[in-house]
Coordinates of C-alpha atoms in Angstrom, one line a residue:
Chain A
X1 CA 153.8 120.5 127.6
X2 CA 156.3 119.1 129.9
X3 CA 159.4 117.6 128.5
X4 CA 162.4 115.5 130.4
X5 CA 165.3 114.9 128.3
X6 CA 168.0 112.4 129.7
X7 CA 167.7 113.9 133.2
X8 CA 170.2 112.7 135.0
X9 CA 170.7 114.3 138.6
X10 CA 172.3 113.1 142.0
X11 CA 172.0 115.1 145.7
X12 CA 175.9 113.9 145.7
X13 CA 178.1 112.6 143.7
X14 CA 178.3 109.3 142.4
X15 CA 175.0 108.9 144.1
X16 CA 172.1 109.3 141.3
X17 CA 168.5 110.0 142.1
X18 CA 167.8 110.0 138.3
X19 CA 169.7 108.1 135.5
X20 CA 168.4 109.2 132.1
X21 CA 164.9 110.0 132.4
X22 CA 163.3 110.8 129.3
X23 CA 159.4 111.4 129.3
X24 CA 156.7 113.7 127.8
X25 CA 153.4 114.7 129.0
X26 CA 150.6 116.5 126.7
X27 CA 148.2 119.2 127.4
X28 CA 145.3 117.7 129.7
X29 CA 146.9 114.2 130.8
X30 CA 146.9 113.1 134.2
X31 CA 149.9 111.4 134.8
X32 CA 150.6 108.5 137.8
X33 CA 154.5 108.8 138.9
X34 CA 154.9 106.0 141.0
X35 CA 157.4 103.6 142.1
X36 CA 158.9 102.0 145.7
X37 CA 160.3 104.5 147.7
X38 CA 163.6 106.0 146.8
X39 CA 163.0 105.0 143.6
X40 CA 163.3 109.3 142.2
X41 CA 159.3 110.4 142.4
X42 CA 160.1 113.4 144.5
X43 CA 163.2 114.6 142.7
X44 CA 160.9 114.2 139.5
X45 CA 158.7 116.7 141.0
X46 CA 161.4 119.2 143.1
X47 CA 163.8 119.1 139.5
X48 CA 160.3 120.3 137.6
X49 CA 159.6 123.2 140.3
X50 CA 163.3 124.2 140.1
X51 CA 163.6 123.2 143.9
X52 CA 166.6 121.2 142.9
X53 CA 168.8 120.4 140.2
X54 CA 169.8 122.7 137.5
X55 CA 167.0 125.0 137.3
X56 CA 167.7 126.1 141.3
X57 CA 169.0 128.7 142.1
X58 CA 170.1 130.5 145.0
X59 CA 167.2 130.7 147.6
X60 CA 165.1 128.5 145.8
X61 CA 164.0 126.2 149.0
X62 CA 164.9 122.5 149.3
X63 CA 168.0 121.7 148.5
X64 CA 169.2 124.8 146.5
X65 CA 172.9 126.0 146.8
X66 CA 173.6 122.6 147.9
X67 CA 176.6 122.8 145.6
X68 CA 177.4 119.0 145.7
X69 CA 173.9 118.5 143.3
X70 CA 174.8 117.5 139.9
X71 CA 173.1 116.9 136.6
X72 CA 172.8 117.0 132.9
X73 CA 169.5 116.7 130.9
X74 CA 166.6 119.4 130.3
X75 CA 163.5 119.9 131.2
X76 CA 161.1 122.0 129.7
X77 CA 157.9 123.5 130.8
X78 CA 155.9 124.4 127.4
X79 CA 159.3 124.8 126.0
X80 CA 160.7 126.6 128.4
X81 CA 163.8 125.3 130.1
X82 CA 163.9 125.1 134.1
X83 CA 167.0 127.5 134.9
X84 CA 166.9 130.0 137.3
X85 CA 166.4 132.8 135.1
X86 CA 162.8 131.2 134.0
X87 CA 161.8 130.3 137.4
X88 CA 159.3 132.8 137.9
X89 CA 157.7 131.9 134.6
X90 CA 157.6 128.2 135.1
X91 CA 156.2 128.8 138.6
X92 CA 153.3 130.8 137.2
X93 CA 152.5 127.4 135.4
X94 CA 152.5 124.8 138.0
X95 CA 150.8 124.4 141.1
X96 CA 152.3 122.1 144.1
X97 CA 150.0 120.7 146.3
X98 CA 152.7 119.3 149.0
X99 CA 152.0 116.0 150.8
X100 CA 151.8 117.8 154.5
X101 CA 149.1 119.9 153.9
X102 CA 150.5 122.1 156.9
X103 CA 153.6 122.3 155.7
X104 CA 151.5 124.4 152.7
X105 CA 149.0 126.1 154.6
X106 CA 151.1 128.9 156.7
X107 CA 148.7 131.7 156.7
X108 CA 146.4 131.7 159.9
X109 CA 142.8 131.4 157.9
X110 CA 142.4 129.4 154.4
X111 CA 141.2 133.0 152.9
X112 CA 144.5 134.4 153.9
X113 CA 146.0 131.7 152.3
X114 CA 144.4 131.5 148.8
X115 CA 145.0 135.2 148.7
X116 CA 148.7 134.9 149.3
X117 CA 149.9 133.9 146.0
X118 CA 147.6 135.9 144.0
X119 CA 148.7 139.2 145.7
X120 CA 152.5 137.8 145.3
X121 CA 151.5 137.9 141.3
X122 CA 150.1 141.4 141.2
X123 CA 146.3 140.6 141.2
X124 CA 144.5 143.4 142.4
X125 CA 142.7 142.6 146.4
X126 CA 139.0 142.6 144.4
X127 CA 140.1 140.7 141.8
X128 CA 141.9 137.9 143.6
X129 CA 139.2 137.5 146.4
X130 CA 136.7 137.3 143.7
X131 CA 139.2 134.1 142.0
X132 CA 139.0 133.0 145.8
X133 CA 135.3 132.9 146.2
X134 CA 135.4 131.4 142.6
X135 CA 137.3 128.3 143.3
X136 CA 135.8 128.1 146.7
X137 CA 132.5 127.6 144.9
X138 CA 133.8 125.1 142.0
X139 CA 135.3 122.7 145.2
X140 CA 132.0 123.0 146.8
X141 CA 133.5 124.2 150.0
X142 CA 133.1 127.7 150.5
X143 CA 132.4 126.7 154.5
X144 CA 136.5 126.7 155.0
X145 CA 137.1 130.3 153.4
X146 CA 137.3 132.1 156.4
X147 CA 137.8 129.2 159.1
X148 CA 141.5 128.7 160.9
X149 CA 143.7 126.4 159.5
X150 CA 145.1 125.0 162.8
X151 CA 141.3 124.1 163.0
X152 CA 140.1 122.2 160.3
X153 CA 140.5 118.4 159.5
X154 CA 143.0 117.2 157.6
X155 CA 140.6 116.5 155.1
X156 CA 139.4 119.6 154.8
X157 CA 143.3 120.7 155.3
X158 CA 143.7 118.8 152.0
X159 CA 141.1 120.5 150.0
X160 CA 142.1 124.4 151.4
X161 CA 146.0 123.3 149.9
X162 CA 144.1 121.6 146.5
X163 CA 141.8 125.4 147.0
X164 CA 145.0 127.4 147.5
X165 CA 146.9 126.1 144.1
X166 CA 143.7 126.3 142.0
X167 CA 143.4 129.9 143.5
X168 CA 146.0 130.5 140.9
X169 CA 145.2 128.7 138.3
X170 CA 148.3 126.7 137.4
X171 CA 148.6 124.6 134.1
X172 CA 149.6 122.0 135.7
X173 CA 148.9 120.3 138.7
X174 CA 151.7 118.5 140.7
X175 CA 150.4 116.4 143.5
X176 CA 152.5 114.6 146.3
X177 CA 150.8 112.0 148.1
X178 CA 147.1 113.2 147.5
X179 CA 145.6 111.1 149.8
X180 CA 147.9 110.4 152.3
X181 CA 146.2 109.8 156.0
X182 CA 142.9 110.8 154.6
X183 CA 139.4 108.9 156.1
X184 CA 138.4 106.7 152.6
X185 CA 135.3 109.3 152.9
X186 CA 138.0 112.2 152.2
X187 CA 140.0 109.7 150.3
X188 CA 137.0 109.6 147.9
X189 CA 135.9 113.3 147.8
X190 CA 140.1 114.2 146.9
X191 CA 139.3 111.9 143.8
X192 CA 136.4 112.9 142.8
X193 CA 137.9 116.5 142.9
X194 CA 140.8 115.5 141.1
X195 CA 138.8 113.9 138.6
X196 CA 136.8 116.8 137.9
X197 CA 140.0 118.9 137.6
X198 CA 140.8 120.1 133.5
X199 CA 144.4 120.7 134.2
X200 CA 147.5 118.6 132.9
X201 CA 148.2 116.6 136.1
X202 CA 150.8 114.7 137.8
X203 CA 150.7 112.4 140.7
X204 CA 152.6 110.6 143.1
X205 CA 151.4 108.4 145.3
X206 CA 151.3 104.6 146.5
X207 CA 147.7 104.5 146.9
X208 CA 147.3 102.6 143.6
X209 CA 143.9 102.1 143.9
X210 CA 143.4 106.5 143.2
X211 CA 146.2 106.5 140.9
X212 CA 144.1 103.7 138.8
X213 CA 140.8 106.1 139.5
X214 CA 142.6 109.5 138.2
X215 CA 145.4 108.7 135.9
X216 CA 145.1 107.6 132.5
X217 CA 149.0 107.2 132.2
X218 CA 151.6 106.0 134.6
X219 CA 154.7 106.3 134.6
X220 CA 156.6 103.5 136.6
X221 CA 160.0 104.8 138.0
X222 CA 162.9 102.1 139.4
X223 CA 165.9 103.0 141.1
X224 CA 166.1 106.1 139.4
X225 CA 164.8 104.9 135.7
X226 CA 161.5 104.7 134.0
X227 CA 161.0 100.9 134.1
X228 CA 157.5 101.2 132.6
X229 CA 155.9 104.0 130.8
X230 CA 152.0 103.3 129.6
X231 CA 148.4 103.2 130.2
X232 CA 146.8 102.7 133.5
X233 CA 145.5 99.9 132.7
X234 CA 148.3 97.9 131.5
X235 CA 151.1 98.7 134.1
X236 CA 148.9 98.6 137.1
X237 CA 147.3 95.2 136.5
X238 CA 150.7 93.9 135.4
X239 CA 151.6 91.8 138.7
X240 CA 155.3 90.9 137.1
X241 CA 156.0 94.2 136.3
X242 CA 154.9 95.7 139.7
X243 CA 156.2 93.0 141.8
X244 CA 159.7 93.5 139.8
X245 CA 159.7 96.7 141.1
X246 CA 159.3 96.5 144.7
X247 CA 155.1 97.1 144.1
X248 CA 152.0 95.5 144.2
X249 CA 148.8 95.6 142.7
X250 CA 146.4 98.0 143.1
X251 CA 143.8 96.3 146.1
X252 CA 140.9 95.9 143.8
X253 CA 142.7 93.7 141.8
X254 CA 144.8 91.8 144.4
X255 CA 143.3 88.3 144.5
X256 CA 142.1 87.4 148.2
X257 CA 143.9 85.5 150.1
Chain B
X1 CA 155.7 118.9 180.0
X2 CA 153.4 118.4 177.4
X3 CA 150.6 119.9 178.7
X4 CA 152.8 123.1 179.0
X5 CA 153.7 123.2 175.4
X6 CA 150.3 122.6 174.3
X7 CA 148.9 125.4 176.3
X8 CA 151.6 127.6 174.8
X9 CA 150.3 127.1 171.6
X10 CA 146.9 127.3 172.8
X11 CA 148.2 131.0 174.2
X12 CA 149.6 131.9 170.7
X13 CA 146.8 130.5 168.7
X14 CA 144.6 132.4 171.3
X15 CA 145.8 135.5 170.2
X16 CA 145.4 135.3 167.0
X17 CA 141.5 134.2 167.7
X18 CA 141.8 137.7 170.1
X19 CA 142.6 139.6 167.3
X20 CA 139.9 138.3 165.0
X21 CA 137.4 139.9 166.8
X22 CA 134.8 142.7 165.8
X23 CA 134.7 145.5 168.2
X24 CA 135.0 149.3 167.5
X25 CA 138.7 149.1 168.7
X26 CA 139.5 146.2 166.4
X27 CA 137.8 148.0 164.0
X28 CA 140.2 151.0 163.7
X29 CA 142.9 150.4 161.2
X30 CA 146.4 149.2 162.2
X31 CA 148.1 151.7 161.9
X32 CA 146.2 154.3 163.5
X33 CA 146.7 151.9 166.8
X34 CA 150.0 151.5 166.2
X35 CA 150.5 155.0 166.4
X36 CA 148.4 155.6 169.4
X37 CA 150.0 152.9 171.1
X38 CA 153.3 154.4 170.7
X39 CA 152.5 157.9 171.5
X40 CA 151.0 156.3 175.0
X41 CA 154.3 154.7 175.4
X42 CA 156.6 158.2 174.5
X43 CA 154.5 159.6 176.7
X44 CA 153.9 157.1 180.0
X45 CA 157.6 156.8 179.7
X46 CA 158.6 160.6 180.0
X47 CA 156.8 161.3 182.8
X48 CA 159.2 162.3 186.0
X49 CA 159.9 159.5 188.6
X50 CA 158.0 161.4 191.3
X51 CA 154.8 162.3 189.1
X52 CA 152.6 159.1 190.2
X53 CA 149.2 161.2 190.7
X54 CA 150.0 162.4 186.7
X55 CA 150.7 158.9 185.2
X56 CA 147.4 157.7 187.0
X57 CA 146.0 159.2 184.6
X58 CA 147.2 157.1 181.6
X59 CA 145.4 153.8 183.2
X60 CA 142.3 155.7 181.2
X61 CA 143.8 154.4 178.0
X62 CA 144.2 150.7 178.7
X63 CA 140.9 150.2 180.7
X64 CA 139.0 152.0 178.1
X65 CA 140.5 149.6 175.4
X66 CA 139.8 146.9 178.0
X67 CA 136.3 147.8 178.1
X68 CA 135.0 148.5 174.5
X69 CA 137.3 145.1 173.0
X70 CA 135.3 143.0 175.8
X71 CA 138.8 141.3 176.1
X72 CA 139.3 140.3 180.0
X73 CA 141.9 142.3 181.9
X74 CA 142.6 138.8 183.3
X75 CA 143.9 137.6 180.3
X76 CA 146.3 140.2 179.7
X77 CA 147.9 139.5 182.9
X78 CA 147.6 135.8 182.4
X79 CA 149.5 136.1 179.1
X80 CA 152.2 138.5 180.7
X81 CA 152.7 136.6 184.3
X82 CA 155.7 135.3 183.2
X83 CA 157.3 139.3 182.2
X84 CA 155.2 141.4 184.8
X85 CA 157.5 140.1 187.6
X86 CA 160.5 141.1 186.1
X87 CA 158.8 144.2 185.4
X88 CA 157.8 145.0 188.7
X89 CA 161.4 143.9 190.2
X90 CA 163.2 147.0 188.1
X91 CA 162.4 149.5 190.6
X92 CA 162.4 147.4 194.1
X93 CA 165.5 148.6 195.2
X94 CA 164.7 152.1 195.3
X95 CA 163.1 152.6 198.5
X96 CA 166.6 151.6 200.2
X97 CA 168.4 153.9 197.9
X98 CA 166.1 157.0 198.1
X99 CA 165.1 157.7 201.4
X100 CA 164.3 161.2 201.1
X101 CA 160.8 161.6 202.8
X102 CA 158.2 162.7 200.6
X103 CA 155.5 162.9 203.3
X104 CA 153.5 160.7 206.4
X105 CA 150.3 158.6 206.5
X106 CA 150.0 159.0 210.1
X107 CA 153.6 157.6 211.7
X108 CA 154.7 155.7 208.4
X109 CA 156.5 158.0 206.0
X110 CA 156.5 157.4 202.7
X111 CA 159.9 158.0 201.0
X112 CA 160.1 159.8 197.5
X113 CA 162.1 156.0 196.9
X114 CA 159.1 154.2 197.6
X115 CA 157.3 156.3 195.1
X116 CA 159.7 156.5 192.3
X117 CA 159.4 152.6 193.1
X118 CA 155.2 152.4 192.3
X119 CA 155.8 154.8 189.5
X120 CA 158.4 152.7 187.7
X121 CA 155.8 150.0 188.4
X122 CA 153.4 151.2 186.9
X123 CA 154.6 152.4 183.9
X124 CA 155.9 149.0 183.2
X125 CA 152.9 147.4 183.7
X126 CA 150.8 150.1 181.6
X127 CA 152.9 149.7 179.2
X128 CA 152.7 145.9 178.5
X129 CA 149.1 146.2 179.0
X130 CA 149.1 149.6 175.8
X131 CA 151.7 146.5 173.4
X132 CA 148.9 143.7 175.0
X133 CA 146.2 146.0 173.7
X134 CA 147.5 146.4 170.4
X135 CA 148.2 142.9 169.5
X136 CA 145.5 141.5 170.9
X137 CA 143.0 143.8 169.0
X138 CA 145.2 144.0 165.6
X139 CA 145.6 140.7 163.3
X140 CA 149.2 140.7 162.8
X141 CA 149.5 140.3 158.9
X142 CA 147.5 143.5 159.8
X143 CA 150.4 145.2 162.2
X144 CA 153.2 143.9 160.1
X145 CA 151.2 145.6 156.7
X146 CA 151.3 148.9 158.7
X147 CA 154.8 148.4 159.6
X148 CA 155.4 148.4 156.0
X149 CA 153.2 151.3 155.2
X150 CA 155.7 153.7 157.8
X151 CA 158.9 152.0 155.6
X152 CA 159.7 149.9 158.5
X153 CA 162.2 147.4 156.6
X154 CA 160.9 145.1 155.1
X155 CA 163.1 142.3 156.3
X156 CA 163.0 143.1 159.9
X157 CA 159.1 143.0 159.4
X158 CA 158.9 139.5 157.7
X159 CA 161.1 138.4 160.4
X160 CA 158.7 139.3 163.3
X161 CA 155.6 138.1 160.5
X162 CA 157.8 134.6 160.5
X163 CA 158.4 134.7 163.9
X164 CA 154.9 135.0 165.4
X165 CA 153.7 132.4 163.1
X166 CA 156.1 130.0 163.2
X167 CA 156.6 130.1 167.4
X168 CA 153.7 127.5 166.9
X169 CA 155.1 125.2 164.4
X170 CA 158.6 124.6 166.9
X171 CA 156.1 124.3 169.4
X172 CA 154.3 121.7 167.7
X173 CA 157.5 119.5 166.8
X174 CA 158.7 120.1 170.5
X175 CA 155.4 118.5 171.7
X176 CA 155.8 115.6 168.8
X177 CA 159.1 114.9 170.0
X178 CA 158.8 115.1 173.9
X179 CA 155.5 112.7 173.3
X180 CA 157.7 110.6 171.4
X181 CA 160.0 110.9 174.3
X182 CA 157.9 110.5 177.9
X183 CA 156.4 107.4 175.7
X184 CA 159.9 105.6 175.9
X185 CA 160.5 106.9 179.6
X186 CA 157.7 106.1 181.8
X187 CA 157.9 107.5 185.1
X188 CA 160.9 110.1 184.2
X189 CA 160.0 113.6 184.6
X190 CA 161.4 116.0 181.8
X191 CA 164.4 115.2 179.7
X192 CA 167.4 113.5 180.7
X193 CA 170.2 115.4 180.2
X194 CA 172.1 113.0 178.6
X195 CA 169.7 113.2 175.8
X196 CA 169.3 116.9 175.5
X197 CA 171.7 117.3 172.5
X198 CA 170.9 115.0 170.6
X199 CA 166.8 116.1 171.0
X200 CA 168.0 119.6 170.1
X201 CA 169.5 118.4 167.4
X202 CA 166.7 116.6 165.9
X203 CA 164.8 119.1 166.6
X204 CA 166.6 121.6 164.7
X205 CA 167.2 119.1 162.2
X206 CA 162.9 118.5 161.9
X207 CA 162.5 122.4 162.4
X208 CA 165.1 123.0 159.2
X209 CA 163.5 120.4 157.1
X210 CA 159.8 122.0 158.0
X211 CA 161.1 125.6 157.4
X212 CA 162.4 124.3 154.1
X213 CA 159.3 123.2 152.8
X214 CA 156.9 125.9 154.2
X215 CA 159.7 128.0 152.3
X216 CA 159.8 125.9 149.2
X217 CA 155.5 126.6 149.4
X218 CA 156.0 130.5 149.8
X219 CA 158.4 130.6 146.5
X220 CA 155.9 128.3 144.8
X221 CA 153.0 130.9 144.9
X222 CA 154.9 133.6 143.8
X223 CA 157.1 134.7 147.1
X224 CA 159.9 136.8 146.0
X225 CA 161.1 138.6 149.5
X226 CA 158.0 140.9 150.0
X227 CA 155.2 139.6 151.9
X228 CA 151.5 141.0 150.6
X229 CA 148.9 141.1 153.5
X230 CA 145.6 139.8 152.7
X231 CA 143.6 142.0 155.2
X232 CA 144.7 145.6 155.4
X233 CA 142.4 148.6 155.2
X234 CA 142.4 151.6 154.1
X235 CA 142.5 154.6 156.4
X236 CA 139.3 156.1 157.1
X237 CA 138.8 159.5 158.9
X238 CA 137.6 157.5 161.9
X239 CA 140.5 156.1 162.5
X240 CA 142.5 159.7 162.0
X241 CA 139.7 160.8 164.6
X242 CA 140.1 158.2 167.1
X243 CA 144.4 158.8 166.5
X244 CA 144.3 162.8 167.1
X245 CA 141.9 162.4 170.1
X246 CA 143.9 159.5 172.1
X247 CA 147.2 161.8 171.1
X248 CA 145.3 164.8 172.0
X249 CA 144.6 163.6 175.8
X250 CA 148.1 161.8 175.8
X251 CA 149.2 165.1 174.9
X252 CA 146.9 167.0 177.5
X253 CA 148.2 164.3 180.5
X254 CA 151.5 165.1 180.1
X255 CA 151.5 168.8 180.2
X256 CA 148.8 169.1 182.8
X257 CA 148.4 167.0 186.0
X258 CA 144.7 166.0 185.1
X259 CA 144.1 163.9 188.1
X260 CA 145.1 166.5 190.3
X261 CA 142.7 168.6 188.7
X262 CA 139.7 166.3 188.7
X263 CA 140.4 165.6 192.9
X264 CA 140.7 169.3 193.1
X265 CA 137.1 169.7 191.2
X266 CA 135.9 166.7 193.3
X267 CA 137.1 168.4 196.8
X268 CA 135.5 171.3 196.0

């Protein structure tokens, strides 16, 4: 479904983000990206949505036009390379659920909000606040459709951006930083809903602990490399591994001190 | 300082909640009261210096609006203390430059400058109040949709669509950073000038990387230059009624001086 092939890509020149990533992910996986910071997470995800890289082009947000990017490599979205010719198609696919849930939310009311992309992609007004009241209903929290968003918690912030992406029904599911300053009782309901999500996913995040709880794959990234590349299981209770890479285990299996 | 900014965005996000409401005026589509409201304007503006007893008239419009929205007069003059002063200063001069008498309360005359100088007055003021009116009874994804529908361009509506909504999101990283700021300075009040570059510069720095992403989010669902407004109605014959009446006694106002003819009825 989603296919790197030696990506390679620096913001300047002789600086790279990425140095020959190579990784695919299969229809229905849910995917842990994770790794110390600066070690290329973000750019994974911005190079996939065709914010930077190759596949940006002019007015694509983030970082496009910035003429000092360079790269080599593909990526494919169901085959489908990210240039900036198939952004629009590639975009239909994914859904971004940003780490700043107000940075996503920019509408006044979460209604307004889940409504915006689907009118941007043609949906009649009937049928796209029928998909709203839809998904609404699935995340069990029909109480936020027609509340503020300057108003609501950022829990509740969290699950109107999750709500707004699903409004569209992406086949795949990018997530930055899922549970970032989230109460555990948030923390919790976030993975539960990710859990119960069908879509291919992909996460980021340090919060091992939920990457352990959602992912059945991880994919370990190092300065810019793919130090590790495997179950769950085996990465994230590999101390030597993490360690080697400026991590640590996931709490639950940290030995107390 | 803080508590300044804060209530600003209090102010914006209060407007918004204004316009949310259910009345009979918020009721009536956008553009119908976009029309209205301009019509009142064309007209309050075009009537002569000297006709005062004519433009009273026109206060009809606002404190009907005023009365049927149940939003406070106070408010509206709350929201525009900072412009009606600057409004009301345009035509002080003219009693010193017009001193043609116009006619005497007892042994005070009153100079045709001192009412060109109460007319100009007010049709500053009933002005704001008609713009007021308008956006605090019409959403504006609401105003900017009927903007669209008259062919307004399309940019120059998504820029005052952007604007509106992201007054509050500078707001919010001015507060952050003037927190951040008075934290590290007890006892100093405001900003030290010595620091005001470099905290507009990372404020413009914080506002570009915020824009950016809030961008980055639009193109992500689909954006592709025009925005779609969730909550626009259709035109109903109500709101073509409640259009050709209000134009009807704009209309009416203008050509006849009504509040001379209701004193007139009244004296007799």
């Amino acid at each position: 479904m989603i296919r790197f092939e030696d990506v390679t890509f620096a913001y300047e020149k002789g600086k790279p983000v990425l140095s020959a990533v190579s990784f695919e992910i299969g229809k229905g996986e849910t995917v842990g990206l994770i790794g110390a910071n600066g070690a290329g997470k973000s750019t994974v995800m911005k190079l996939l949505l065709g914010l930077a890289g190759p596949g940006a082009g002019a007015g694509s947000g983030s970082g496009a036009g910035n003429t000092k990017n360079t790269g080599s490599g593909r990526i494919l979205v169901e085959g489908i390379e990210v240039l900036p010719k198939n952004l629009p198609q590639i975009r239909r696919k994914l859904g971004f659920v940003l780490q700043n849930s107000d940075n996503q939310m920019f509408m006044p009311t979460v209604f307004e909000d889940m409504m915006f992309g689907l009118l941007n992609y043609g949906m009649s007004r009937m049928e796209a606040e029928r998909r709203v009241d839809e998904v609404l209903q699935d995340l069990g929290q029909e109480k936020l459709k027609y509340l503020y968003n300057h108003k609501i918690s950022g829990g509740e912030k969290r699950m109107a951006a999750v709500a707004t992406v699903l409004a569209m029904d992406p086949e795949v599911l990018l997530m930055d930083e899922p549970t970032s300053a989230l109460d555990p009782y948030n923390r919790r309901i976030i993975i539960r809903t990710i859990g119960a999500l069908k879509q291919t996913k992909i996460i980021t995040s340090h919060d091992l602990d939920m990457i352990y709880d959602t992912c059945g794959r991880v994919i370990l990234l190092s300065d810019g490399k793919i130090a590790a590349d495997g179950p769950a299981e085996d990465i994230l209770m590999d101390k030597k591994l993490l360690e080697a890479n400026r991590m640590e285990l996931p709490l639950r299996f940290a030995t107390c001190v | 300082m803080n508590q300044n900014i804060e209530r600003s965005i209090h102010d914006l996000r209060e407007m918004d909640a204004l316009a949310s409401g259910d009345s009979m005026v918020h009721r009536v589509s956008a553009g119908a009261k976009l029309l209205v409201t301009v019509v009142y304007i064309g007209t309050v503006v075009s009537f002569a210096k000297l006709n005062m007893t004519g433009l009273l008239f026109m206060v009809l419009y606002p404190v009907l609006l005023f009365t049927v929205s149940g939003i406070p007069i106070s408010t509206c003059f709350y929201k525009l203390r900072f412009v009606l002063p600057l409004v009301l200063f345009v035509g002080v001069f003219n009693p010193f430059f017009d001193r043609t008498p116009a006619f005497a309360i007892g042994s005070f005359t009153v100079t045709t400058g001192m009412i060109s100088m109460v007319t100009l007055m007010m049709k500053g003021v009933f002005c704001l109040m008609a713009s007021f009116l308008l956006m605090a009874t019409t959403r504006i994804e609401a105003l900017c949709g009927a903007l669209r529908k008259i062919h307004m361009p399309q940019m120059l509506v998504t820029l005052l669509l952007l604007t509106f909504r992201y007054a509050a999101v500078m707001a919010e990283e001015v507060n952050v950073m003037t927190q951040a700021y008075s934290l590290r300075a007890p006892g100093q009040k405001g900003i030290h000038y010595t620091a005001w570059g470099s905290f507009l510069g990372q404020l413009l720095l914080r506002s570009m990387d915020r824009a950016d992403e809030l961008y980055s989010s639009m193109l992500l669902r689909g954006y592709h230059g025009e925005f779609y407004y969730a909550e626009t109605k259709k035109r109903s014959s109500g709101d073509t009624l409640y259009a050709a009446i209000w134009c009807a006694a704009f209309l009416a106002a203008r050509c006849v001086n009504l509040t001379q003819v209701l004193g007139m009825t009244v004296v007799r």
